[in-house]
PDB file of C-alpha atoms and ligand atoms in Angstrom:
ATOM      1  CA  MET J   1      89.870 138.411 117.127  1.00 67.00           C
ATOM      2  CA  LEU J   2      86.606 138.308 115.217  1.00 80.00           C
ATOM      3  CA  TRP J   3      84.673 136.622 118.027  1.00 88.00           C
ATOM      4  CA  THR J   4      82.910 138.966 120.415  1.00 92.00           C
ATOM      5  CA  LYS J   5      81.186 138.363 123.733  1.00 94.00           C
ATOM      6  CA  ASN J   6      77.705 139.037 122.357  1.00 95.00           C
ATOM      7  CA  LEU J   7      78.080 135.868 120.264  1.00 96.00           C
ATOM      8  CA  GLU J   8      78.075 133.711 123.389  1.00 97.00           C
ATOM      9  CA  THR J   9      75.216 131.190 123.473  1.00 97.00           C
ATOM     10  CA  GLY J  10      75.863 129.933 127.004  1.00 96.00           C
ATOM     11  CA  ILE J  11      76.428 126.361 125.807  1.00 97.00           C
ATOM     12  CA  PRO J  12      80.165 125.829 126.464  1.00 96.00           C
ATOM     13  CA  THR J  13      80.872 123.218 123.765  1.00 95.00           C
ATOM     14  CA  ILE J  14      79.214 125.345 121.090  1.00 96.00           C
ATOM     15  CA  ASP J  15      80.903 128.554 122.271  1.00 96.00           C
ATOM     16  CA  GLU J  16      84.331 126.897 122.240  1.00 96.00           C
ATOM     17  CA  GLN J  17      83.836 125.668 118.690  1.00 96.00           C
ATOM     18  CA  HIS J  18      82.574 129.065 117.556  1.00 96.00           C
ATOM     19  CA  LYS J  19      85.677 130.707 119.019  1.00 95.00           C
ATOM     20  CA  GLU J  20      87.887 128.189 117.248  1.00 94.00           C
ATOM     21  CA  LEU J  21      86.061 128.864 113.969  1.00 93.00           C
ATOM     22  CA  PHE J  22      86.721 132.575 114.259  1.00 92.00           C
ATOM     23  CA  ARG J  23      90.357 131.898 115.184  1.00 92.00           C
ATOM     24  CA  GLN J  24      90.717 129.852 112.003  1.00 90.00           C
ATOM     25  CA  ILE J  25      89.169 132.599 109.893  1.00 88.00           C
ATOM     26  CA  ASP J  26      91.493 135.119 111.540  1.00 88.00           C
ATOM     27  CA  ALA J  27      94.428 132.882 110.646  1.00 85.00           C
ATOM     28  CA  LEU J  28      93.228 132.638 107.064  1.00 82.00           C
ATOM     29  CA  LEU J  29      92.940 136.390 106.683  1.00 81.00           C
ATOM     30  CA  ALA J  30      96.357 136.808 108.291  1.00 82.00           C
ATOM     31  CA  VAL J  31      98.172 134.697 105.680  1.00 77.00           C
ATOM     32  CA  SER J  32      96.585 136.693 102.905  1.00 58.00           C
ATOM     33  CA  GLY J  33      98.654 139.240 101.075  1.00 56.00           C
ATOM     34  CA  ALA J  34     101.840 137.928  99.540  1.00 56.00           C
ATOM     35  CA  ASN J  35     102.372 134.732  97.533  1.00 58.00           C
ATOM     36  CA  LYS J  36     101.158 132.339 100.153  1.00 73.00           C
ATOM     37  CA  GLU J  37      98.982 130.007  98.104  1.00 76.00           C
ATOM     38  CA  LYS J  38      99.954 126.886  99.990  1.00 80.00           C
ATOM     39  CA  GLN J  39      99.184 128.371 103.392  1.00 81.00           C
ATOM     40  CA  VAL J  40      95.896 129.767 102.145  1.00 81.00           C
ATOM     41  CA  THR J  41      94.878 126.406 100.704  1.00 84.00           C
ATOM     42  CA  GLU J  42      95.761 124.640 103.948  1.00 85.00           C
ATOM     43  CA  ALA J  43      93.864 127.175 106.026  1.00 85.00           C
ATOM     44  CA  LEU J  44      90.804 126.845 103.791  1.00 88.00           C
ATOM     45  CA  ASN J  45      90.875 123.058 103.928  1.00 92.00           C
ATOM     46  CA  PHE J  46      91.222 123.096 107.685  1.00 91.00           C
ATOM     47  CA  LEU J  47      88.352 125.536 107.971  1.00 91.00           C
ATOM     48  CA  ASP J  48      86.252 123.370 105.657  1.00 94.00           C
ATOM     49  CA  ARG J  49      86.740 120.297 107.858  1.00 95.00           C
ATOM     50  CA  TYR J  50      86.187 122.259 111.043  1.00 95.00           C
ATOM     51  CA  ILE J  51      82.964 123.826 109.777  1.00 95.00           C
ATOM     52  CA  VAL J  52      81.585 120.397 108.873  1.00 96.00           C
ATOM     53  CA  LYS J  53      82.625 118.941 112.248  1.00 96.00           C
ATOM     54  CA  HIS J  54      81.092 121.837 114.144  1.00 96.00           C
ATOM     55  CA  PHE J  55      77.804 121.710 112.211  1.00 97.00           C
ATOM     56  CA  THR J  56      77.591 117.957 112.743  1.00 98.00           C
ATOM     57  CA  ASP J  57      78.088 118.384 116.495  1.00 97.00           C
ATOM     58  CA  GLU J  58      75.437 121.091 116.633  1.00 97.00           C
ATOM     59  CA  GLN J  59      72.998 119.048 114.584  1.00 97.00           C
ATOM     60  CA  ASN J  60      73.506 116.062 116.878  1.00 98.00           C
ATOM     61  CA  MET J  61      72.616 118.259 119.830  1.00 97.00           C
ATOM     62  CA  HIS J  62      69.495 119.405 117.983  1.00 97.00           C
ATOM     63  CA  LEU J  63      68.416 115.834 117.353  1.00 97.00           C
ATOM     64  CA  GLN J  64      69.233 114.602 120.846  1.00 96.00           C
ATOM     65  CA  SER J  65      67.218 117.405 122.439  1.00 96.00           C
ATOM     66  CA  LYS J  66      64.391 116.993 119.901  1.00 97.00           C
ATOM     67  CA  TYR J  67      64.728 120.581 118.736  1.00 97.00           C
ATOM     68  CA  PRO J  68      61.649 121.420 116.624  1.00 97.00           C
ATOM     69  CA  LYS J  69      63.656 123.586 114.213  1.00 97.00           C
ATOM     70  CA  ALA J  70      66.370 120.990 113.597  1.00 98.00           C
ATOM     71  CA  VAL J  71      65.541 120.511 109.912  1.00 97.00           C
ATOM     72  CA  ALA J  72      65.435 124.227 109.093  1.00 97.00           C
ATOM     73  CA  HIS J  73      68.677 124.780 111.014  1.00 97.00           C
ATOM     74  CA  ARG J  74      70.352 121.984 109.087  1.00 98.00           C
ATOM     75  CA  THR J  75      69.342 123.669 105.829  1.00 97.00           C
ATOM     76  CA  TYR J  76      71.122 126.873 106.902  1.00 96.00           C
ATOM     77  CA  HIS J  77      74.239 124.840 107.627  1.00 97.00           C
ATOM     78  CA  ASP J  78      74.094 122.984 104.300  1.00 97.00           C
ATOM     79  CA  ASN J  79      73.683 126.225 102.356  1.00 96.00           C
ATOM     80  CA  TYR J  80      76.609 127.738 104.210  1.00 95.00           C
ATOM     81  CA  VAL J  81      78.866 124.815 103.340  1.00 96.00           C
ATOM     82  CA  THR J  82      77.896 125.237  99.661  1.00 96.00           C
ATOM     83  CA  THR J  83      78.661 128.974  99.746  1.00 93.00           C
ATOM     84  CA  PHE J  84      81.909 128.399 101.632  1.00 94.00           C
ATOM     85  CA  ARG J  85      83.107 125.792  99.129  1.00 95.00           C
ATOM     86  CA  GLN J  86      82.378 128.040  96.157  1.00 95.00           C
ATOM     87  CA  LEU J  87      84.402 130.774  97.790  1.00 92.00           C
ATOM     88  CA  LYS J  88      87.144 128.318  98.695  1.00 92.00           C
ATOM     89  CA  GLU J  89      87.535 127.214  95.063  1.00 93.00           C
ATOM     90  CA  LYS J  90      87.680 130.836  93.941  1.00 92.00           C
ATOM     91  CA  TYR J  91      90.202 131.658  96.644  1.00 87.00           C
ATOM     92  CA  ILE J  92      92.430 128.709  95.726  1.00 86.00           C
ATOM     93  CA  LYS J  93      92.270 129.663  92.056  1.00 88.00           C
ATOM     94  CA  GLU J  94      92.734 133.411  92.378  1.00 87.00           C
ATOM     95  CA  GLY J  95      94.495 133.744  95.720  1.00 79.00           C
ATOM     96  CA  PRO J  96      93.885 136.273  98.488  1.00 80.00           C
ATOM     97  CA  THR J  97      92.782 139.145  96.286  1.00 84.00           C
ATOM     98  CA  VAL J  98      91.061 142.145  97.816  1.00 86.00           C
ATOM     99  CA  ALA J  99      87.753 140.952  96.340  1.00 90.00           C
ATOM    100  CA  ASN J 100      88.172 137.454  97.780  1.00 87.00           C
ATOM    101  CA  ASN J 101      89.077 138.771 101.208  1.00 84.00           C
ATOM    102  CA  MET J 102      86.034 140.993 101.117  1.00 87.00           C
ATOM    103  CA  ALA J 103      83.945 137.961 100.207  1.00 88.00           C
ATOM    104  CA  VAL J 104      85.381 136.060 103.194  1.00 86.00           C
ATOM    105  CA  ASN J 105      84.470 138.938 105.468  1.00 86.00           C
ATOM    106  CA  LYS J 106      80.979 139.218 104.104  1.00 86.00           C
ATOM    107  CA  SER J 107      79.983 135.620 103.358  1.00 86.00           C
ATOM    108  CA  VAL J 108      82.060 133.680 105.861  1.00 88.00           C
ATOM    109  CA  VAL J 109      82.339 136.015 108.841  1.00 90.00           C
ATOM    110  CA  GLY J 110      79.141 137.987 108.314  1.00 90.00           C
ATOM    111  CA  TRP J 111      76.981 134.932 107.794  1.00 92.00           C
ATOM    112  CA  LEU J 112      78.474 133.147 110.775  1.00 92.00           C
ATOM    113  CA  LYS J 113      77.858 136.061 113.114  1.00 93.00           C
ATOM    114  CA  GLU J 114      74.294 136.494 111.974  1.00 94.00           C
ATOM    115  CA  HIS J 115      73.659 132.757 112.187  1.00 95.00           C
ATOM    116  CA  ILE J 116      74.987 132.549 115.732  1.00 96.00           C
ATOM    117  CA  LEU J 117      73.127 135.653 116.889  1.00 96.00           C
ATOM    118  CA  ILE J 118      69.795 134.498 115.498  1.00 96.00           C
ATOM    119  CA  HIS J 119      69.660 130.745 115.053  1.00 96.00           C
ATOM    120  CA  ASP J 120      72.214 129.334 117.482  1.00 97.00           C
ATOM    121  CA  LYS J 121      70.973 131.616 120.234  1.00 97.00           C
ATOM    122  CA  GLU J 122      67.424 130.535 119.523  1.00 97.00           C
ATOM    123  CA  PHE J 123      68.493 126.914 119.943  1.00 97.00           C
ATOM    124  CA  ALA J 124      70.433 127.760 123.102  1.00 97.00           C
ATOM    125  CA  GLU J 125      67.321 129.292 124.643  1.00 97.00           C
ATOM    126  CA  PHE J 126      65.378 126.120 123.873  1.00 97.00           C
ATOM    127  CA  TYR J 127      68.194 123.879 125.090  1.00 96.00           C
ATOM    128  CA  LYS J 128      68.742 125.672 128.373  1.00 94.00           C
ATOM    129  CA  LYS J 129      65.042 125.533 129.205  1.00 93.00           C
ATOM    130  CA  LYS J 130      64.885 121.794 128.727  1.00 85.00           C
ATOM    131  CA  PRO J 131      64.644 119.834 131.948  1.00 77.00           C
TER     132      PRO J 131
HETATM  133 FE1  FE2 L   1      74.214 126.543 113.790  1.00 55.47          FE
END
């Protein structure tokens, strides 16, 4: 499991979705290897939809709680979706090559962890302090 306890924000809905995201990435990396194009494509498309759903939910929380950094946070999300989709296209075209799996680890997993640790935790601090 790629999710670790230090990634916890303390906001249950967000933490659950983060765990599910990491589960999906785990599943994607698990199908990699042999000729499993169809499974890889399905996993990537599922992940794509789930990422968008999760970001939308987070952004709604930002807006509802009048989070001052909502716009900047949204930009991080939008850039991530762009990066993810570029990688997804490459992955679908070339399959689970070593290079593509490394890119998933670096750009998909690495980014997500850093984003949660810095930006989602920053929001969680703000959110939990709100009356
Ligand atoms: Fe976020």
